[in-house]
Amino acid sequence: MCGRYTITMTFDELVVRYFIEEVNDPFYLPRYNVAPMQIVPAIINDGSHNRLGPLRWGLVPNWAKDQRKAGGMINAKAETLLEKPSYRNLVYRKRCIIPADSFYEWKAIGSKKQPMRFMRRDEGIFSMAALYDSWVNPEDGEKISTFSIITTTPNGLVSDVHDRMPVILRKEDEAYWLDRHQSNPDKLLTLLKPYPESEMMRYAVSSTVGSVKNDGPECVAKVEELKATEEFEQPYLF
């Protein structure tokens, strides 16, 4: 599961990184603790150019009767995308990228859990593979565009913390993933694999990120990693 991430680069850096030619409303501000059901920047391709725009995290399929399940559809498993009605058709026609520069997962240490920040070794921007859809509220006609981040099995850096990690696309695969003319599911699914452990790093951060109310630089400040207690490390004797 991917349930929190950061996107702390400047708006100009985001525009340059994804070759955005038209910029309408620069709605984006750096975020240190993005959470589900929030509106964030996303990248799609309109057939000829990349476009930057806002999407809400938590998919609402276009055929849904209401939005009640959005909070439970923040992630989609890469291995079962073509089996799930909510995602199957989106693989062919509604793929997007969610820019980020780190994500958080919570590591169990004894009886406690400590948030860990995972990022590229160069601390640069990376692209999480995602699927999006648009839903129209039958009551007032409001159009809501939402997304799910695709997850895969973890690499060695993540595996002792969580059994899933977001799919981080290789830079050379981003254009193919966004290209609406590409619809070969076998090829597309081969892109959804764990990012190389050798190109990532991690460190512990404070419990500050546990609250969605906290969204400042203090969320990414490095802290000392907790140690398991001696009692926890000792085997039980009967």
One Martini backbone bead per residue (centre of mass of N, CA, C, O) as a GRO file, in nm:
protein
  238
    1MET     BB    1   0.097   0.035   0.020
    2CYS     BB    2   0.011   0.377  -0.068
    3GLY     BB    3  -0.053   0.664   0.170
    4ARG     BB    4   0.220   0.845   0.138
    5TYR     BB    5   0.363   1.160   0.015
    6THR     BB    6   0.591   1.363  -0.183
    7ILE     BB    7   0.604   1.719  -0.331
    8THR     BB    8   0.879   1.962  -0.321
    9MET     BB    9   0.896   2.095  -0.570
   10THR     BB   10   0.878   2.318  -0.796
   11PHE     BB   11   0.686   2.425  -1.047
   12ASP     BB   12   0.912   2.459  -1.258
   13GLU     BB   13   1.035   2.176  -1.225
   14LEU     BB   14   0.782   2.026  -1.316
   15VAL     BB   15   0.758   2.145  -1.601
   16VAL     BB   16   1.041   2.057  -1.704
   17ARG     BB   17   1.035   1.747  -1.643
   18TYR     BB   18   0.741   1.717  -1.831
   19PHE     BB   19   0.708   1.906  -2.077
   20ILE     BB   20   0.540   2.168  -2.026
   21GLU     BB   21   0.369   2.411  -2.225
   22GLU     BB   22   0.098   2.447  -2.068
   23VAL     BB   23   0.006   2.708  -1.824
   24ASN     BB   24  -0.234   2.805  -1.626
   25ASP     BB   25  -0.288   2.713  -1.316
   26PRO     BB   26  -0.067   2.737  -1.040
   27PHE     BB   27  -0.179   2.520  -0.796
   28TYR     BB   28   0.096   2.445  -0.692
   29LEU     BB   29   0.239   2.307  -0.388
   30PRO     BB   30   0.436   2.207  -0.168
   31ARG     BB   31   0.455   1.863  -0.034
   32TYR     BB   32   0.498   1.654   0.283
   33ASN     BB   33   0.178   1.510   0.320
   34VAL     BB   34   0.024   1.319   0.133
   35ALA     BB   35  -0.325   1.229   0.108
   36PRO     BB   36  -0.603   1.093   0.086
   37MET     BB   37  -0.843   1.299  -0.085
   38GLN     BB   38  -0.643   1.470  -0.233
   39ILE     BB   39  -0.518   1.730  -0.432
   40VAL     BB   40  -0.306   1.672  -0.719
   41PRO     BB   41  -0.058   1.634  -0.932
   42ALA     BB   42  -0.080   1.546  -1.286
   43ILE     BB   43   0.002   1.332  -1.570
   44ILE     BB   44  -0.087   1.374  -1.910
   45ASN     BB   45  -0.186   1.279  -2.247
   46ASP     BB   46  -0.342   1.429  -2.548
   47GLY     BB   47  -0.150   1.300  -2.805
   48SER     BB   48   0.103   1.541  -2.799
   49HIS     BB   49   0.090   1.638  -2.488
   50ASN     BB   50   0.173   1.732  -2.186
   51ARG     BB   51  -0.026   1.745  -1.883
   52LEU     BB   52  -0.115   1.960  -1.610
   53GLY     BB   53  -0.313   1.843  -1.324
   54PRO     BB   54  -0.588   1.786  -1.119
   55LEU     BB   55  -0.618   1.519  -0.874
   56ARG     BB   56  -0.789   1.278  -0.688
   57TRP     BB   57  -0.727   1.065  -0.421
   58GLY     BB   58  -0.946   0.823  -0.517
   59LEU     BB   59  -1.125   0.618  -0.688
   60VAL     BB   60  -1.397   0.691  -0.929
   61PRO     BB   61  -1.586   0.536  -1.119
   62ASN     BB   62  -1.796   0.620  -1.380
   63TRP     BB   63  -2.021   0.387  -1.271
   64ALA     BB   64  -2.071   0.500  -1.009
   65LYS     BB   65  -2.314   0.601  -0.775
   66ASP     BB   66  -2.076   0.688  -0.579
   67GLN     BB   67  -1.804   0.795  -0.337
   68ARG     BB   68  -1.765   0.590  -0.090
   69LYS     BB   69  -1.495   0.415  -0.215
   70ALA     BB   70  -1.249   0.605  -0.258
   71GLY     BB   71  -1.073   0.550   0.008
   72GLY     BB   72  -1.037   0.231  -0.105
   73MET     BB   73  -0.891   0.349  -0.402
   74ILE     BB   74  -0.566   0.427  -0.391
   75ASN     BB   75  -0.499   0.130  -0.490
   76ALA     BB   76  -0.335  -0.088  -0.743
   77LYS     BB   77  -0.272  -0.397  -0.853
   78ALA     BB   78  -0.073  -0.506  -1.103
   79GLU     BB   79  -0.158  -0.820  -1.113
   80THR     BB   80  -0.501  -0.728  -1.127
   81LEU     BB   81  -0.603  -0.513  -1.335
   82LEU     BB   82  -0.756  -0.712  -1.555
   83GLU     BB   83  -0.972  -0.821  -1.322
   84LYS     BB   84  -1.077  -0.528  -1.260
   85PRO     BB   85  -1.337  -0.323  -1.334
   86SER     BB   86  -1.208  -0.046  -1.231
   87TYR     BB   87  -0.927  -0.096  -1.426
   88ARG     BB   88  -0.923  -0.239  -1.700
   89ASN     BB   89  -0.994   0.003  -1.902
   90LEU     BB   90  -0.773   0.208  -1.800
   91VAL     BB   91  -0.520   0.073  -1.917
   92TYR     BB   92  -0.593   0.165  -2.221
   93ARG     BB   93  -0.693   0.503  -2.162
   94LYS     BB   94  -0.610   0.589  -1.828
   95ARG     BB   95  -0.308   0.710  -1.796
   96CYS     BB   96  -0.076   0.813  -1.535
   97ILE     BB   97   0.115   1.058  -1.346
   98ILE     BB   98   0.275   1.077  -1.021
   99PRO     BB   99   0.447   1.304  -0.873
  100ALA     BB  100   0.762   1.261  -0.685
  101ASP     BB  101   1.019   1.231  -0.395
  102SER     BB  102   0.840   1.047  -0.194
  103PHE     BB  103   0.771   0.785   0.048
  104TYR     BB  104   0.568   0.626   0.296
  105GLU     BB  105   0.643   0.395   0.569
  106TRP     BB  106   0.569   0.156   0.828
  107LYS     BB  107   0.774   0.034   1.087
  108ALA     BB  108   0.814  -0.244   1.273
  109ILE     BB  109   0.917  -0.189   1.628
  110GLY     BB  110   0.807  -0.394   1.799
  111SER     BB  111   0.532  -0.211   1.935
  112LYS     BB  112   0.613  -0.018   1.707
  113LYS     BB  113   0.590   0.264   1.472
  114GLN     BB  114   0.793   0.385   1.193
  115PRO     BB  115   0.857   0.623   0.978
  116MET     BB  116   0.953   0.602   0.632
  117ARG     BB  117   1.174   0.736   0.385
  118PHE     BB  118   1.145   0.714   0.030
  119MET     BB  119   1.413   0.746  -0.221
  120ARG     BB  120   1.620   0.874  -0.421
  121ARG     BB  121   1.955   0.918  -0.421
  122ASP     BB  122   1.920   1.210  -0.576
  123GLU     BB  123   1.636   1.335  -0.482
  124GLY     BB  124   1.444   1.308  -0.713
  125ILE     BB  125   1.217   1.284  -0.939
  126PHE     BB  126   0.923   1.074  -0.969
  127SER     BB  127   0.711   0.813  -1.129
  128MET     BB  128   0.389   0.724  -1.068
  129ALA     BB  129   0.181   0.486  -1.146
  130ALA     BB  130  -0.150   0.546  -1.295
  131LEU     BB  131  -0.510   0.575  -1.262
  132TYR     BB  132  -0.795   0.727  -1.426
  133ASP     BB  133  -1.109   0.911  -1.365
  134SER     BB  134  -1.451   1.013  -1.440
  135TRP     BB  135  -1.713   1.167  -1.243
  136VAL     BB  136  -2.071   1.215  -1.226
  137ASN     BB  137  -2.288   1.386  -1.047
  138PRO     BB  138  -2.631   1.323  -1.042
  139GLU     BB  139  -2.723   1.581  -0.870
  140ASP     BB  140  -2.512   1.834  -1.004
  141GLY     BB  141  -2.284   1.758  -1.241
  142GLU     BB  142  -2.022   1.707  -1.116
  143LYS     BB  143  -1.680   1.681  -1.197
  144ILE     BB  144  -1.464   1.400  -1.107
  145SER     BB  145  -1.112   1.352  -1.074
  146THR     BB  146  -0.936   1.038  -1.038
  147PHE     BB  147  -0.703   0.810  -0.849
  148SER     BB  148  -0.462   0.535  -0.874
  149ILE     BB  149  -0.201   0.372  -0.735
  150ILE     BB  150   0.040   0.159  -0.837
  151THR     BB  151   0.135  -0.163  -0.723
  152THR     BB  152   0.404  -0.371  -0.594
  153THR     BB  153   0.652  -0.542  -0.528
  154PRO     BB  154   0.918  -0.532  -0.329
  155ASN     BB  155   1.210  -0.436  -0.258
  156GLY     BB  156   1.474  -0.470  -0.038
  157LEU     BB  157   1.423  -0.187   0.103
  158VAL     BB  158   1.100  -0.246   0.165
  159SER     BB  159   1.032  -0.548   0.267
  160ASP     BB  160   1.076  -0.488   0.593
  161VAL     BB  161   0.808  -0.288   0.589
  162HIS     BB  162   0.664  -0.387   0.311
  163ASP     BB  163   0.461  -0.571   0.057
  164ARG     BB  164   0.458  -0.283  -0.084
  165MET     BB  165   0.491  -0.066  -0.380
  166PRO     BB  166   0.529   0.173  -0.583
  167VAL     BB  167   0.525   0.245  -0.912
  168ILE     BB  168   0.836   0.320  -1.068
  169LEU     BB  169   0.926   0.470  -1.339
  170ARG     BB  170   1.114   0.478  -1.589
  171LYS     BB  171   1.204   0.737  -1.775
  172GLU     BB  172   1.193   0.573  -2.057
  173ASP     BB  173   0.868   0.484  -1.988
  174GLU     BB  174   0.677   0.730  -1.968
  175ALA     BB  175   0.577   0.781  -2.260
  176TYR     BB  176   0.442   0.507  -2.299
  177TRP     BB  177   0.240   0.522  -2.064
  178LEU     BB  178   0.100   0.795  -2.181
  179ASP     BB  179   0.034   0.671  -2.450
  180ARG     BB  180  -0.272   0.633  -2.615
  181HIS     BB  181  -0.167   0.437  -2.856
  182GLN     BB  182  -0.107   0.242  -2.625
  183SER     BB  183  -0.261  -0.113  -2.579
  184ASN     BB  184  -0.059  -0.324  -2.478
  185PRO     BB  185  -0.077  -0.509  -2.198
  186ASP     BB  186   0.191  -0.661  -2.189
  187LYS     BB  187   0.374  -0.413  -2.212
  188LEU     BB  188   0.259  -0.241  -1.982
  189LEU     BB  189   0.304  -0.453  -1.747
  190THR     BB  190   0.624  -0.456  -1.766
  191LEU     BB  191   0.651  -0.166  -1.617
  192LEU     BB  192   0.533  -0.306  -1.339
  193LYS     BB  193   0.799  -0.270  -1.133
  194PRO     BB  194   1.046  -0.273  -0.933
  195TYR     BB  195   1.256  -0.060  -0.811
  196PRO     BB  196   1.574  -0.020  -0.776
  197GLU     BB  197   1.750  -0.044  -0.490
  198SER     BB  198   2.024   0.103  -0.582
  199GLU     BB  199   1.837   0.388  -0.637
  200MET     BB  200   1.782   0.387  -0.324
  201MET     BB  201   1.653   0.533  -0.014
  202ARG     BB  202   1.648   0.563   0.357
  203TYR     BB  203   1.460   0.711   0.641
  204ALA     BB  204   1.381   0.836   0.940
  205VAL     BB  205   1.085   0.969   1.085
  206SER     BB  206   0.849   1.126   1.233
  207SER     BB  207   0.517   1.116   1.365
  208THR     BB  208   0.409   1.368   1.217
  209VAL     BB  209   0.296   1.211   0.953
  210GLY     BB  210   0.035   1.084   1.091
  211SER     BB  211  -0.078   1.371   1.034
  212VAL     BB  212  -0.255   1.559   0.799
  213LYS     BB  213  -0.198   1.842   0.936
  214ASN     BB  214   0.093   1.778   0.852
  215ASP     BB  215   0.283   2.003   0.597
  216GLY     BB  216   0.604   2.014   0.650
  217PRO     BB  217   0.949   1.991   0.676
  218GLU     BB  218   0.929   1.816   0.941
  219CYS     BB  219   0.843   1.546   0.793
  220VAL     BB  220   1.157   1.508   0.658
  221ALA     BB  221   1.310   1.482   0.907
  222LYS     BB  222   1.570   1.337   1.045
  223VAL     BB  223   1.588   1.039   1.245
  224GLU     BB  224   1.622   0.810   1.473
  225GLU     BB  225   1.619   0.482   1.479
  226LEU     BB  226   1.457   0.248   1.615
  227LYS     BB  227   1.477   0.002   1.870
  228ALA     BB  228   1.455  -0.292   1.977
  229THR     BB  229   1.383  -0.440   2.245
  230GLU     BB  230   1.511  -0.670   2.447
  231GLU     BB  231   1.247  -0.819   2.494
  232PHE     BB  232   1.178  -0.860   2.190
  233GLU     BB  233   1.450  -1.018   2.111
  234GLN     BB  234   1.372  -1.227   2.300
  235PRO     BB  235   1.292  -1.532   2.351
  236TYR     BB  236   1.054  -1.741   2.435
  237LEU     BB  237   0.991  -1.899   2.752
  238PHE     BB  238   0.848  -2.226   2.878
   0.00000   0.00000   0.00000
